[in-house]
PDB file of C-alpha atoms in Angstrom:
ATOM      1  CA  UNK A   1      -6.998  -2.953  38.866  1.00 64.00           C
ATOM      2  CA  UNK A   2      -3.364  -3.510  37.970  1.00 72.00           C
ATOM      3  CA  UNK A   3      -2.344  -4.157  34.361  1.00 78.00           C
ATOM      4  CA  UNK A   4      -3.201  -7.845  33.642  1.00 78.00           C
ATOM      5  CA  UNK A   5      -0.589  -8.005  30.830  1.00 78.00           C
ATOM      6  CA  UNK A   6       2.160  -7.645  33.446  1.00 79.00           C
ATOM      7  CA  UNK A   7       0.930 -10.606  35.503  1.00 84.00           C
ATOM      8  CA  UNK A   8       3.568 -13.355  36.054  1.00 87.00           C
ATOM      9  CA  UNK A   9       1.171 -15.929  34.541  1.00 88.00           C
ATOM     10  CA  UNK A  10       1.191 -14.055  31.222  1.00 88.00           C
ATOM     11  CA  UNK A  11       4.981 -13.889  31.226  1.00 88.00           C
ATOM     12  CA  UNK A  12       5.216 -17.627  31.938  1.00 90.00           C
ATOM     13  CA  UNK A  13       2.798 -18.323  29.095  1.00 91.00           C
ATOM     14  CA  UNK A  14       4.800 -16.238  26.601  1.00 88.00           C
ATOM     15  CA  UNK A  15       8.027 -17.899  27.702  1.00 89.00           C
ATOM     16  CA  UNK A  16       6.447 -21.332  27.264  1.00 90.00           C
ATOM     17  CA  UNK A  17       5.167 -20.524  23.773  1.00 87.00           C
ATOM     18  CA  UNK A  18       8.591 -19.203  22.744  1.00 84.00           C
ATOM     19  CA  UNK A  19      10.337 -22.338  23.998  1.00 86.00           C
ATOM     20  CA  UNK A  20       7.797 -24.540  22.216  1.00 86.00           C
ATOM     21  CA  UNK A  21       8.392 -22.733  18.921  1.00 80.00           C
ATOM     22  CA  UNK A  22      12.170 -22.997  19.312  1.00 81.00           C
ATOM     23  CA  UNK A  23      11.988 -26.737  20.010  1.00 82.00           C
ATOM     24  CA  UNK A  24       9.791 -27.191  16.922  1.00 78.00           C
ATOM     25  CA  UNK A  25      12.317 -25.134  14.907  1.00 76.00           C
ATOM     26  CA  UNK A  26       9.538 -22.796  13.808  1.00 67.00           C
ATOM     27  CA  UNK A  27      11.343 -20.009  11.985  1.00 69.00           C
ATOM     28  CA  UNK A  28       9.324 -16.866  11.116  1.00 65.00           C
ATOM     29  CA  UNK A  29       8.999 -16.487   7.341  1.00 69.00           C
ATOM     30  CA  UNK A  30       9.669 -13.177   5.638  1.00 72.00           C
ATOM     31  CA  UNK A  31       7.365 -11.965   2.883  1.00 74.00           C
ATOM     32  CA  UNK A  32       8.794 -12.429  -0.600  1.00 86.00           C
ATOM     33  CA  UNK A  33       9.595  -9.043  -2.175  1.00 88.00           C
ATOM     34  CA  UNK A  34       7.553  -7.715  -5.083  1.00 87.00           C
ATOM     35  CA  UNK A  35       9.717  -6.452  -7.937  1.00 89.00           C
ATOM     36  CA  UNK A  36       8.860  -4.562 -11.119  1.00 88.00           C
ATOM     37  CA  UNK A  37       8.186  -7.795 -13.053  1.00 90.00           C
ATOM     38  CA  UNK A  38       5.703  -8.854 -10.351  1.00 90.00           C
ATOM     39  CA  UNK A  39       4.071  -5.426 -10.412  1.00 90.00           C
ATOM     40  CA  UNK A  40       3.667  -5.730 -14.187  1.00 92.00           C
ATOM     41  CA  UNK A  41       1.868  -9.076 -13.836  1.00 93.00           C
ATOM     42  CA  UNK A  42      -0.301  -7.676 -11.023  1.00 92.00           C
ATOM     43  CA  UNK A  43      -1.254  -4.594 -13.045  1.00 92.00           C
ATOM     44  CA  UNK A  44      -2.138  -6.704 -16.089  1.00 94.00           C
ATOM     45  CA  UNK A  45      -4.721  -8.569 -14.011  1.00 94.00           C
ATOM     46  CA  UNK A  46      -6.254  -5.364 -12.620  1.00 94.00           C
ATOM     47  CA  UNK A  47      -6.132  -3.601 -15.988  1.00 93.00           C
ATOM     48  CA  UNK A  48      -8.047  -6.414 -17.693  1.00 93.00           C
ATOM     49  CA  UNK A  49     -10.790  -6.096 -15.087  1.00 91.00           C
ATOM     50  CA  UNK A  50     -10.748  -2.304 -15.328  1.00 89.00           C
ATOM     51  CA  UNK A  51     -11.211  -2.351 -19.112  1.00 88.00           C
ATOM     52  CA  UNK A  52     -13.928  -5.001 -19.144  1.00 90.00           C
ATOM     53  CA  UNK A  53     -17.180  -3.771 -20.700  1.00 87.00           C
ATOM     54  CA  UNK A  54     -19.158  -5.473 -17.920  1.00 89.00           C
ATOM     55  CA  UNK A  55     -17.475  -3.503 -15.109  1.00 88.00           C
ATOM     56  CA  UNK A  56     -20.014  -1.429 -13.174  1.00 90.00           C
ATOM     57  CA  UNK A  57     -19.181   2.006 -11.636  1.00 90.00           C
ATOM     58  CA  UNK A  58     -18.425   0.698  -8.129  1.00 92.00           C
ATOM     59  CA  UNK A  59     -15.956  -1.890  -9.452  1.00 92.00           C
ATOM     60  CA  UNK A  60     -14.504   0.712 -11.808  1.00 92.00           C
ATOM     61  CA  UNK A  61     -13.716   2.734  -8.680  1.00 93.00           C
ATOM     62  CA  UNK A  62     -12.341  -0.321  -6.840  1.00 94.00           C
ATOM     63  CA  UNK A  63      -9.997  -1.377  -9.651  1.00 94.00           C
ATOM     64  CA  UNK A  64      -8.752   2.179 -10.215  1.00 94.00           C
ATOM     65  CA  UNK A  65      -8.122   2.542  -6.466  1.00 93.00           C
ATOM     66  CA  UNK A  66      -6.264  -0.769  -6.307  1.00 93.00           C
ATOM     67  CA  UNK A  67      -4.130   0.127  -9.320  1.00 94.00           C
ATOM     68  CA  UNK A  68      -3.049   3.448  -7.798  1.00 92.00           C
ATOM     69  CA  UNK A  69      -2.682   2.015  -4.282  1.00 91.00           C
ATOM     70  CA  UNK A  70      -0.433  -0.890  -5.251  1.00 91.00           C
ATOM     71  CA  UNK A  71       1.721   1.145  -7.647  1.00 90.00           C
ATOM     72  CA  UNK A  72       2.257   3.805  -4.989  1.00 88.00           C
ATOM     73  CA  UNK A  73       3.274   1.065  -2.554  1.00 86.00           C
ATOM     74  CA  UNK A  74       6.152   0.010  -4.790  1.00 84.00           C
ATOM     75  CA  UNK A  75       7.495   3.497  -5.445  1.00 84.00           C
ATOM     76  CA  UNK A  76       6.872   5.148  -2.064  1.00 80.00           C
ATOM     77  CA  UNK A  77       7.999   2.331   0.249  1.00 77.00           C
ATOM     78  CA  UNK A  78       5.377   3.562   2.703  1.00 76.00           C
ATOM     79  CA  UNK A  79       3.785   1.326   5.327  1.00 76.00           C
ATOM     80  CA  UNK A  80       0.396  -0.084   4.239  1.00 74.00           C
ATOM     81  CA  UNK A  81      -1.477   1.455   7.164  1.00 74.00           C
ATOM     82  CA  UNK A  82       0.191   4.830   6.574  1.00 79.00           C
ATOM     83  CA  UNK A  83      -0.612   4.893   2.856  1.00 80.00           C
ATOM     84  CA  UNK A  84      -4.264   4.156   3.631  1.00 81.00           C
ATOM     85  CA  UNK A  85      -4.497   7.377   5.675  1.00 82.00           C
ATOM     86  CA  UNK A  86      -3.040   9.751   3.077  1.00 84.00           C
ATOM     87  CA  UNK A  87      -5.300  12.669   2.177  1.00 86.00           C
ATOM     88  CA  UNK A  88      -5.462  14.523  -1.132  1.00 84.00           C
ATOM     89  CA  UNK A  89      -4.555  17.753   0.683  1.00 83.00           C
ATOM     90  CA  UNK A  90      -1.168  16.202   1.582  1.00 84.00           C
ATOM     91  CA  UNK A  91      -0.151  15.801  -2.085  1.00 86.00           C
ATOM     92  CA  UNK A  92       1.472  18.494  -4.217  1.00 88.00           C
ATOM     93  CA  UNK A  93       2.631  18.389  -7.843  1.00 89.00           C
ATOM     94  CA  UNK A  94       5.987  19.438  -9.172  1.00 89.00           C
ATOM     95  CA  UNK A  95       5.654  22.637 -11.249  1.00 86.00           C
ATOM     96  CA  UNK A  96       6.544  20.706 -14.420  1.00 86.00           C
ATOM     97  CA  UNK A  97       4.168  17.841 -13.456  1.00 85.00           C
ATOM     98  CA  UNK A  98       7.038  15.336 -13.461  1.00 88.00           C
ATOM     99  CA  UNK A  99       6.057  13.896 -10.117  1.00 90.00           C
ATOM    100  CA  UNK A 100       4.281  14.246  -6.799  1.00 89.00           C
ATOM    101  CA  UNK A 101       5.385  15.315  -3.329  1.00 86.00           C
ATOM    102  CA  UNK A 102       3.693  13.732  -0.320  1.00 83.00           C
ATOM    103  CA  UNK A 103       3.654  15.515   3.030  1.00 81.00           C
ATOM    104  CA  UNK A 104       2.327  12.700   5.179  1.00 72.00           C
ATOM    105  CA  UNK A 105       1.292  13.733   8.694  1.00 68.00           C
ATOM    106  CA  UNK A 106      -0.652  10.791  10.169  1.00 61.00           C
ATOM    107  CA  UNK A 107       0.064   7.074  10.352  1.00 57.00           C
ATOM    108  CA  UNK A 108       1.434   4.296  12.501  1.00 57.00           C
ATOM    109  CA  UNK A 109       4.643   6.198  13.326  1.00 58.00           C
ATOM    110  CA  UNK A 110       3.417   9.746  12.653  1.00 57.00           C
ATOM    111  CA  UNK A 111       1.332  10.624  15.683  1.00 56.00           C
ATOM    112  CA  UNK A 112       3.661  12.931  17.570  1.00 57.00           C
ATOM    113  CA  UNK A 113       3.534  15.971  15.298  1.00 57.00           C
ATOM    114  CA  UNK A 114       6.211  14.678  12.933  1.00 64.00           C
ATOM    115  CA  UNK A 115       5.685  14.437   9.185  1.00 70.00           C
ATOM    116  CA  UNK A 116       7.164  12.327   6.401  1.00 73.00           C
ATOM    117  CA  UNK A 117       7.949  14.097   3.130  1.00 79.00           C
ATOM    118  CA  UNK A 118       8.797  12.031   0.060  1.00 79.00           C
ATOM    119  CA  UNK A 119       8.543  12.370  -3.706  1.00 81.00           C
ATOM    120  CA  UNK A 120       7.422  10.033  -6.486  1.00 85.00           C
ATOM    121  CA  UNK A 121       8.526  10.717 -10.061  1.00 87.00           C
ATOM    122  CA  UNK A 122       6.734   9.775 -13.258  1.00 89.00           C
ATOM    123  CA  UNK A 123       7.880   6.420 -14.592  1.00 89.00           C
ATOM    124  CA  UNK A 124       8.905   6.253 -18.278  1.00 89.00           C
ATOM    125  CA  UNK A 125       6.681   3.173 -18.637  1.00 90.00           C
ATOM    126  CA  UNK A 126       3.130   4.541 -18.528  1.00 89.00           C
ATOM    127  CA  UNK A 127       1.763   1.123 -17.596  1.00 90.00           C
ATOM    128  CA  UNK A 128       3.794   1.138 -14.356  1.00 90.00           C
ATOM    129  CA  UNK A 129       3.697   4.877 -13.607  1.00 92.00           C
ATOM    130  CA  UNK A 130       2.237   5.575 -10.133  1.00 91.00           C
ATOM    131  CA  UNK A 131       1.566   9.219 -10.990  1.00 92.00           C
ATOM    132  CA  UNK A 132      -0.548   8.275 -14.022  1.00 93.00           C
ATOM    133  CA  UNK A 133      -2.385   5.642 -11.958  1.00 93.00           C
ATOM    134  CA  UNK A 134      -3.246   8.272  -9.356  1.00 92.00           C
ATOM    135  CA  UNK A 135      -4.360  10.705 -12.086  1.00 92.00           C
ATOM    136  CA  UNK A 136      -6.642   8.000 -13.551  1.00 93.00           C
ATOM    137  CA  UNK A 137      -8.048   7.278 -10.101  1.00 92.00           C
ATOM    138  CA  UNK A 138      -8.815  10.971  -9.518  1.00 91.00           C
ATOM    139  CA  UNK A 139     -10.449  11.207 -12.950  1.00 93.00           C
ATOM    140  CA  UNK A 140     -12.731   8.266 -12.181  1.00 92.00           C
ATOM    141  CA  UNK A 141     -13.621   9.759  -8.775  1.00 91.00           C
ATOM    142  CA  UNK A 142     -14.584  12.986 -10.507  1.00 91.00           C
ATOM    143  CA  UNK A 143     -16.644  11.126 -13.114  1.00 91.00           C
ATOM    144  CA  UNK A 144     -18.701   9.273 -10.490  1.00 89.00           C
ATOM    145  CA  UNK A 145     -19.063  12.413  -8.341  1.00 90.00           C
ATOM    146  CA  UNK A 146     -16.801  11.412  -5.441  1.00 88.00           C
ATOM    147  CA  UNK A 147     -15.233  14.457  -3.783  1.00 88.00           C
ATOM    148  CA  UNK A 148     -11.784  13.904  -2.274  1.00 86.00           C
ATOM    149  CA  UNK A 149     -11.324  17.454  -0.977  1.00 83.00           C
ATOM    150  CA  UNK A 150     -11.823  16.177   2.564  1.00 83.00           C
ATOM    151  CA  UNK A 151     -11.225  12.788   4.130  1.00 83.00           C
ATOM    152  CA  UNK A 152      -8.833  10.021   3.071  1.00 87.00           C
ATOM    153  CA  UNK A 153      -7.611   9.698  -0.511  1.00 88.00           C
ATOM    154  CA  UNK A 154      -8.328   5.951  -0.681  1.00 90.00           C
ATOM    155  CA  UNK A 155     -11.734   4.968   0.686  1.00 91.00           C
ATOM    156  CA  UNK A 156     -13.530   1.840   1.797  1.00 91.00           C
ATOM    157  CA  UNK A 157     -16.574   0.473   0.006  1.00 90.00           C
ATOM    158  CA  UNK A 158     -19.664  -1.341   1.250  1.00 90.00           C
ATOM    159  CA  UNK A 159     -21.810  -3.008  -1.385  1.00 87.00           C
ATOM    160  CA  UNK A 160     -22.338  -0.361  -4.052  1.00 88.00           C
ATOM    161  CA  UNK A 161     -21.554   2.533  -1.723  1.00 89.00           C
ATOM    162  CA  UNK A 162     -18.258   4.400  -1.283  1.00 90.00           C
ATOM    163  CA  UNK A 163     -17.712   5.330   2.356  1.00 89.00           C
ATOM    164  CA  UNK A 164     -15.822   8.226   3.952  1.00 88.00           C
ATOM    165  CA  UNK A 165     -13.719   5.735   5.924  1.00 89.00           C
ATOM    166  CA  UNK A 166     -10.108   5.016   5.003  1.00 87.00           C
ATOM    167  CA  UNK A 167      -9.346   1.979   2.845  1.00 87.00           C
ATOM    168  CA  UNK A 168      -8.341  -0.738   5.324  1.00 88.00           C
ATOM    169  CA  UNK A 169      -5.198  -2.831   5.041  1.00 87.00           C
ATOM    170  CA  UNK A 170      -7.315  -5.973   5.583  1.00 88.00           C
ATOM    171  CA  UNK A 171      -9.319  -5.189   2.446  1.00 89.00           C
ATOM    172  CA  UNK A 172      -6.122  -4.372   0.538  1.00 89.00           C
ATOM    173  CA  UNK A 173      -4.545  -7.665   1.643  1.00 89.00           C
ATOM    174  CA  UNK A 174      -7.607  -9.666   0.559  1.00 90.00           C
ATOM    175  CA  UNK A 175      -7.766  -8.011  -2.860  1.00 91.00           C
ATOM    176  CA  UNK A 176      -4.026  -8.383  -3.364  1.00 91.00           C
ATOM    177  CA  UNK A 177      -4.268 -12.108  -2.644  1.00 91.00           C
ATOM    178  CA  UNK A 178      -6.952 -12.530  -5.325  1.00 92.00           C
ATOM    179  CA  UNK A 179      -4.954 -10.559  -7.903  1.00 92.00           C
ATOM    180  CA  UNK A 180      -1.738 -12.454  -7.139  1.00 90.00           C
ATOM    181  CA  UNK A 181      -3.521 -15.794  -7.451  1.00 91.00           C
ATOM    182  CA  UNK A 182      -4.877 -14.754 -10.852  1.00 90.00           C
ATOM    183  CA  UNK A 183      -1.367 -13.645 -11.863  1.00 89.00           C
ATOM    184  CA  UNK A 184       0.179 -16.932 -10.763  1.00 87.00           C
ATOM    185  CA  UNK A 185       2.129 -15.348  -7.894  1.00 84.00           C
ATOM    186  CA  UNK A 186       2.096 -16.438  -4.241  1.00 76.00           C
ATOM    187  CA  UNK A 187       3.720 -15.982  -0.845  1.00 79.00           C
ATOM    188  CA  UNK A 188       3.569 -12.210  -1.152  1.00 87.00           C
ATOM    189  CA  UNK A 189       1.836  -9.695   1.120  1.00 86.00           C
ATOM    190  CA  UNK A 190       1.413  -5.937   1.371  1.00 85.00           C
ATOM    191  CA  UNK A 191       4.829  -5.724   3.026  1.00 84.00           C
ATOM    192  CA  UNK A 192       6.318  -7.342  -0.078  1.00 87.00           C
ATOM    193  CA  UNK A 193       5.953  -3.940  -1.764  1.00 85.00           C
ATOM    194  CA  UNK A 194       7.965  -2.257   0.966  1.00 84.00           C
ATOM    195  CA  UNK A 195      10.917  -4.658   0.949  1.00 85.00           C
ATOM    196  CA  UNK A 196      10.830  -5.011  -2.840  1.00 87.00           C
ATOM    197  CA  UNK A 197      11.018  -1.251  -3.253  1.00 86.00           C
ATOM    198  CA  UNK A 198      13.996  -0.979  -0.910  1.00 86.00           C
ATOM    199  CA  UNK A 199      15.863  -3.795  -2.700  1.00 89.00           C
ATOM    200  CA  UNK A 200      15.127  -2.241  -6.087  1.00 88.00           C
ATOM    201  CA  UNK A 201      16.529   1.092  -4.920  1.00 87.00           C
ATOM    202  CA  UNK A 202      19.695  -0.653  -3.733  1.00 89.00           C
ATOM    203  CA  UNK A 203      20.116  -2.542  -7.025  1.00 90.00           C
ATOM    204  CA  UNK A 204      19.738   0.675  -9.042  1.00 88.00           C
ATOM    205  CA  UNK A 205      22.519   2.459  -7.159  1.00 90.00           C
ATOM    206  CA  UNK A 206      20.781   4.308  -4.326  1.00 88.00           C
ATOM    207  CA  UNK A 207      22.824   4.779  -1.177  1.00 90.00           C
ATOM    208  CA  UNK A 208      21.745   3.267   2.127  1.00 89.00           C
ATOM    209  CA  UNK A 209      21.043   6.754   3.534  1.00 88.00           C
ATOM    210  CA  UNK A 210      18.764   7.552   0.569  1.00 86.00           C
ATOM    211  CA  UNK A 211      16.886   4.273   0.997  1.00 85.00           C
ATOM    212  CA  UNK A 212      16.388   4.852   4.730  1.00 83.00           C
ATOM    213  CA  UNK A 213      15.222   8.428   4.109  1.00 79.00           C
ATOM    214  CA  UNK A 214      12.731   7.267   1.474  1.00 75.00           C
ATOM    215  CA  UNK A 215      11.159   4.193   3.081  1.00 76.00           C
ATOM    216  CA  UNK A 216      11.583   5.283   6.682  1.00 68.00           C
TER     217      UNK A 216
END
């Protein structure tokens, strides 16, 4: 059979939908960027849940994962789907432990043998530091006997079980929405981390070439 997506009927349908959207003046909306102040509010919500005496081990893992995942999003500028596939073996520490180096080899745009190398430094504010958040996450994994030597760094959960599967962006989006609602923030998505990180780099004096090299 020929490719049905190339059929003239499909092309006419797409053209009709496009014209209908233009006539209705439907303009695609960009996600609002997440800045450091937004990250602080987000982390306060997660931290309160993490420190609650009623938090069971599986939710302790979930909140620690979310804290590290969202903080890394801000400071790495990585795509959500790419960050979900990072493995512990792809992360190295600076000799003085002032940061982490990621040698990312698999993701949405990394399937042709290329790799993406980027670094994340320790933040002077411990509450916002992505390196400390990742250290806390690894400590909790060790405490509940979860080995990260193989498989993805961030893992999916099902009920009270932690799976070997990678943490999905759908689950991350759903959790983020709940945290943002509790923090009084809205109209932000996972891609808000990516654009917010790039804008923050620009406002703090980074050159365009440095921003492109870092966020891809």
